[in-house]
Coordinates of C-alpha atoms in Angstrom, one line a residue:
M1 CA 0.0 0.0 0.0
S2 CA 1.4 3.3 -0.9
K3 CA 1.8 6.0 1.8
L4 CA -1.0 8.5 2.4
K5 CA 0.4 12.1 1.8
I6 CA -0.7 14.7 4.2
L7 CA -1.4 17.6 2.1
A8 CA -1.3 20.2 5.0
V9 CA 2.1 21.6 5.6
M10 CA 3.7 21.3 9.1
A11 CA 2.7 23.8 11.6
A12 CA 5.2 26.5 12.3
F13 CA 8.2 25.1 14.3
A14 CA 9.1 26.9 17.5
S15 CA 12.7 27.3 18.4
L16 CA 13.3 27.5 22.1
S17 CA 16.5 28.0 24.1
A18 CA 16.7 25.9 27.3
A19 CA 19.1 25.9 30.2
L20 CA 20.3 22.4 30.8
T21 CA 21.2 20.9 34.1
L22 CA 24.4 18.8 34.2
T23 CA 24.2 15.9 36.5
T24 CA 27.2 13.6 37.1
G25 CA 27.4 10.3 38.9
R26 CA 28.7 6.7 39.0
V27 CA 26.9 3.8 37.4
H28 CA 27.9 0.2 37.1
A29 CA 30.9 -1.4 35.3
A30 CA 32.1 0.3 32.1
H31 CA 29.7 3.3 32.7
N32 CA 31.1 4.5 35.9
S33 CA 32.3 7.7 34.1
L34 CA 29.1 8.6 32.3
S35 CA 28.0 12.3 32.6
F36 CA 24.3 12.8 32.4
T37 CA 22.7 16.0 31.0
T38 CA 19.0 16.7 31.8
I39 CA 17.0 18.0 28.8
D40 CA 13.7 19.5 29.5
V41 CA 11.5 21.4 27.0
P42 CA 10.6 24.7 28.8
G43 CA 7.3 24.7 30.3
S44 CA 6.8 20.8 30.0
T45 CA 5.6 18.6 32.7
E46 CA 7.3 15.5 31.1
T47 CA 10.2 15.3 28.5
D48 CA 11.3 12.0 26.8
C49 CA 14.3 11.7 24.6
N50 CA 14.1 8.9 22.3
D51 CA 16.9 8.8 19.6
I52 CA 20.1 10.5 18.6
N53 CA 21.9 10.8 15.3
T54 CA 25.6 11.0 14.4
A55 CA 25.5 14.9 14.5
G56 CA 24.0 14.8 18.0
V57 CA 20.4 15.8 17.0
I58 CA 18.0 14.3 19.5
V59 CA 14.3 13.6 18.9
G60 CA 11.6 12.9 21.5
F61 CA 8.3 14.2 22.9
Y62 CA 7.1 16.3 25.7
V63 CA 3.8 16.8 27.6
D64 CA 2.6 20.4 27.9
S65 CA 0.6 21.9 30.9
S66 CA -2.6 20.8 29.3
G67 CA -1.5 17.2 29.1
V68 CA -1.0 17.2 25.2
D69 CA 1.9 15.4 23.6
H70 CA 4.2 17.2 21.1
G71 CA 7.3 15.9 19.3
F72 CA 10.6 17.8 19.3
S73 CA 14.2 17.8 17.9
W74 CA 17.0 19.3 19.9
S75 CA 20.3 20.5 18.7
A76 CA 22.8 22.8 20.1
G77 CA 20.6 23.8 23.1
K78 CA 17.6 24.7 20.8
F79 CA 14.3 22.9 20.4
R80 CA 12.2 22.6 17.3
I81 CA 8.6 21.6 18.0
I82 CA 7.1 18.9 15.8
N83 CA 3.3 18.7 15.4
V84 CA 1.5 16.7 12.7
P85 CA -1.3 19.0 11.3
G86 CA -4.7 18.1 12.6
A87 CA -3.4 15.6 15.1
T88 CA -4.4 15.6 18.9
S89 CA -0.9 14.3 19.9
T90 CA 2.5 13.9 18.1
L91 CA 5.5 11.7 19.5
A92 CA 8.8 11.7 17.7
Y93 CA 10.8 8.5 18.1
G94 CA 13.5 8.0 15.5
I95 CA 16.0 10.2 13.5
N96 CA 18.6 9.3 10.8
D97 CA 21.6 11.3 9.7
S98 CA 19.7 13.2 7.1
N99 CA 17.5 14.5 10.0
D100 CA 14.5 12.7 8.7
V101 CA 12.2 11.9 11.6
V102 CA 9.7 9.1 12.4
G103 CA 7.2 8.6 15.2
W104 CA 3.4 8.4 15.6
Y105 CA 0.4 10.7 16.0
T106 CA -3.2 10.4 17.1
D107 CA -5.9 11.8 14.7
S108 CA -9.2 13.5 15.7
A109 CA -11.0 10.2 15.7
G110 CA -8.5 8.8 18.2
V111 CA -6.7 6.6 15.7
T112 CA -2.9 6.2 16.1
H113 CA -0.8 6.3 12.9
G114 CA 3.0 6.3 12.1
F115 CA 4.6 9.2 10.4
K116 CA 7.7 10.3 8.5
L117 CA 8.9 13.9 8.5
V118 CA 11.3 14.9 5.8
G119 CA 11.9 18.7 5.9
T120 CA 8.4 19.9 6.4
K121 CA 6.7 17.2 4.4
V122 CA 4.8 14.6 6.5
T123 CA 3.9 11.1 5.3
T124 CA 1.5 8.8 7.1
I125 CA 2.9 5.2 7.8
D126 CA 0.0 2.7 8.0
P127 CA 0.6 -1.0 6.9
P128 CA -2.6 -2.4 5.1
G129 CA -5.4 -3.6 7.5
T130 CA -4.0 -1.9 10.5
T131 CA -6.0 -0.3 13.4
F132 CA -2.9 1.3 15.1
T133 CA 0.7 2.0 13.9
N134 CA 3.9 3.1 15.6
A135 CA 7.0 4.1 13.4
W136 CA 10.1 3.6 15.6
S137 CA 13.2 3.9 13.7
I138 CA 14.6 5.0 10.3
D139 CA 18.0 4.3 8.6
K140 CA 20.0 6.5 6.1
A141 CA 18.4 4.7 3.1
G142 CA 14.9 5.6 4.4
E143 CA 13.8 2.1 5.5
I144 CA 11.5 2.4 8.4
V145 CA 10.7 -0.2 11.2
G146 CA 7.9 -0.3 13.7
A147 CA 4.8 -2.0 15.0
Y148 CA 1.2 -2.3 14.1
I149 CA -2.0 -3.8 15.5
D150 CA -4.2 -5.9 13.1
T151 CA -7.9 -6.3 13.1
S152 CA -7.7 -9.1 15.6
S153 CA -5.9 -6.9 18.0
V154 CA -2.5 -8.6 17.6
Y155 CA 0.9 -6.7 17.6
H156 CA 3.2 -7.3 14.6
G157 CA 6.7 -5.7 13.7
F158 CA 6.9 -4.3 10.2
T159 CA 9.4 -2.9 7.8
D160 CA 8.7 -0.2 5.3
V161 CA 10.9 0.2 2.3
A162 CA 9.7 3.0 -0.1
G163 CA 6.0 2.1 0.8
T164 CA 6.4 -1.6 0.5
Y165 CA 5.4 -3.3 3.9
N166 CA 6.7 -6.4 5.3
T167 CA 5.5 -8.0 8.5
V168 CA 8.0 -9.4 11.0
D169 CA 7.0 -11.8 13.7
Y170 CA 9.2 -13.4 16.3
P171 CA 8.7 -17.3 16.0
S172 CA 5.9 -18.5 18.3
S173 CA 5.4 -15.1 19.9
I174 CA 2.1 -13.6 20.7
L175 CA 3.4 -9.9 20.2
T176 CA 6.3 -8.5 18.2
E177 CA 7.5 -4.9 17.8
L178 CA 10.6 -3.8 15.8
T179 CA 11.9 -0.7 17.5
G180 CA 15.5 -0.3 16.2
L181 CA 17.3 -0.5 12.9
N182 CA 21.0 0.4 12.0
N183 CA 22.5 1.3 8.7
N184 CA 23.6 -2.4 8.3
K185 CA 20.1 -3.7 8.2
Q186 CA 20.4 -5.1 11.7
M187 CA 17.3 -4.8 13.8
V188 CA 16.1 -5.0 17.4
G189 CA 12.8 -5.1 19.0
I190 CA 10.6 -6.8 21.8
Y191 CA 8.5 -9.9 21.8
D192 CA 6.1 -11.6 24.2
D193 CA 6.4 -15.4 24.5
A194 CA 3.4 -17.7 24.8
A195 CA 3.3 -17.1 28.6
G196 CA 3.2 -13.4 28.0
N197 CA 6.8 -12.7 29.1
E198 CA 8.6 -9.8 27.4
H199 CA 12.1 -10.2 25.8
G200 CA 14.2 -8.2 23.7
F201 CA 15.7 -9.6 20.3
Y202 CA 18.2 -9.0 17.7
L203 CA 17.4 -9.8 14.1
V204 CA 19.9 -10.0 11.1
S205 CA 19.4 -12.0 7.8
S206 CA 16.2 -13.4 9.0
V207 CA 17.8 -15.0 12.2
F208 CA 16.3 -14.0 15.5
T209 CA 18.4 -14.0 18.7
P210 CA 16.7 -13.3 22.0
V211 CA 18.2 -10.5 24.3
N212 CA 17.5 -11.0 28.0
Y213 CA 19.2 -9.0 30.7
P214 CA 20.7 -11.4 33.4
G215 CA 18.1 -11.9 36.3
A216 CA 15.5 -9.6 34.7
T217 CA 11.8 -10.6 34.4
L218 CA 11.4 -8.2 31.5
T219 CA 13.8 -7.0 28.8
A220 CA 13.2 -4.6 26.0
S221 CA 15.7 -3.8 23.2
D222 CA 15.1 -0.4 21.8
R223 CA 18.1 0.6 19.5
I224 CA 21.1 -0.7 17.7
S225 CA 24.2 1.2 16.6
D226 CA 26.1 0.5 13.4
K227 CA 28.7 -1.2 15.6
G228 CA 26.0 -3.6 16.9
E229 CA 25.8 -1.9 20.3
I230 CA 22.2 -2.5 21.8
V231 CA 20.4 -0.4 24.4
G232 CA 17.1 -0.8 26.2
L233 CA 15.7 -1.3 29.6
H234 CA 15.1 -4.2 32.0
G235 CA 13.2 -4.9 35.3
T236 CA 12.1 -7.5 37.7
S237 CA 8.4 -6.5 37.4
T238 CA 6.3 -5.8 34.2
T239 CA 5.2 -2.5 35.9
G240 CA 8.7 -1.3 36.8
P241 CA 10.6 0.4 38.0
F242 CA 13.0 -0.2 35.2
S243 CA 16.7 0.4 34.7
G244 CA 18.5 1.1 31.4
Y245 CA 21.3 -1.1 29.9
T246 CA 23.9 -1.3 27.2
K247 CA 24.9 -4.5 25.5
I248 CA 28.4 -4.1 24.0
S249 CA 30.4 -7.0 22.7
G250 CA 28.1 -9.4 24.3
K251 CA 28.4 -7.7 27.8
F252 CA 25.5 -6.1 29.6
T253 CA 25.9 -2.9 31.6
N254 CA 23.4 -1.4 33.8
V255 CA 22.6 2.3 33.4
V256 CA 21.0 4.4 36.1
V257 CA 20.9 8.2 36.4
P258 CA 22.1 9.1 39.8
G259 CA 19.2 9.9 42.3
S260 CA 16.6 8.7 39.9
T261 CA 13.8 6.2 40.9
E262 CA 13.7 4.8 37.3
T263 CA 15.9 5.0 34.1
R264 CA 15.3 4.1 30.6
V265 CA 17.8 4.1 27.8
R266 CA 15.9 4.7 24.5
G267 CA 18.7 5.4 21.9
L268 CA 22.4 5.8 21.1
N269 CA 24.5 7.0 18.2
N270 CA 27.8 5.6 16.9
A271 CA 29.8 7.8 19.1
G272 CA 28.4 6.0 22.1
T273 CA 26.1 8.9 23.3
L274 CA 23.0 7.6 25.0
V275 CA 19.6 9.3 25.3
G276 CA 16.5 8.3 27.3
R277 CA 14.4 9.4 30.2
Y278 CA 14.4 9.3 34.0
T279 CA 12.1 9.8 37.0
D280 CA 13.2 12.0 39.8
S281 CA 12.4 11.6 43.4
S282 CA 9.3 13.8 42.9
G283 CA 8.0 11.5 40.3
V284 CA 8.7 13.9 37.4
I285 CA 10.0 12.6 34.0
H286 CA 13.0 14.2 32.5
G287 CA 14.9 13.5 29.3
Y288 CA 18.6 13.1 29.3
S289 CA 21.7 12.5 27.2
A290 CA 24.9 10.7 28.6
H291 CA 28.4 10.2 27.4

């Protein structure tokens, strides 16, 4: 199915300067020298950083004082706000080195669609026969990965290559989502087994490999760099709290923002800079970058 072109142009982008709070601390193993920088959209009640490209441009979303979600990109201390025209909420989740952005939005009827933003042009991403779509990640060639719900309310992963969609399901799973894609066509995601337990996975050349943080009840794999480094979150309960992790050369390392009650690692670039979100002791969610 070809993509539906949204004819309306993007709403005006707002550039905002933000004062960033630097937090440093120690975390486990190889990440004991990570420096964390808090990233909050001014006036927001929540900020989530979801992906970062080679140039250090970050994308994510924030919640305003009215409880509405807006996408954003952040570069050199300035924010650009991303709102799909006519949407009631917009969330940005992936960015490539051409600054093309993917994510999802909710329309006025309450239906969630994926989207791709190139410059100011928005394209809706909906595999055929779907009732719900999330576009998670985009590579330099423009291939997109994500997840959709079919008419039987089952989650499937998908790839989108120039408007041609392919469904991806982890063998014997009851749920699959593709969340990350690098420029070498290696992918990561999550699946639920027959018992409903959530696991991460790595996919290359149609071969699936599970990703499970040692001792965790739940593992999610969110992104993979061109070096094959994987990031995500893990926990001992399906409801959290969660901690972030990296998996580099087969070794897992826990990632926790100092003083936080929960940390999630959502993305990384080839330089090893991490992005994600953390919850402070007052229950407020902030975005962060770490290197």
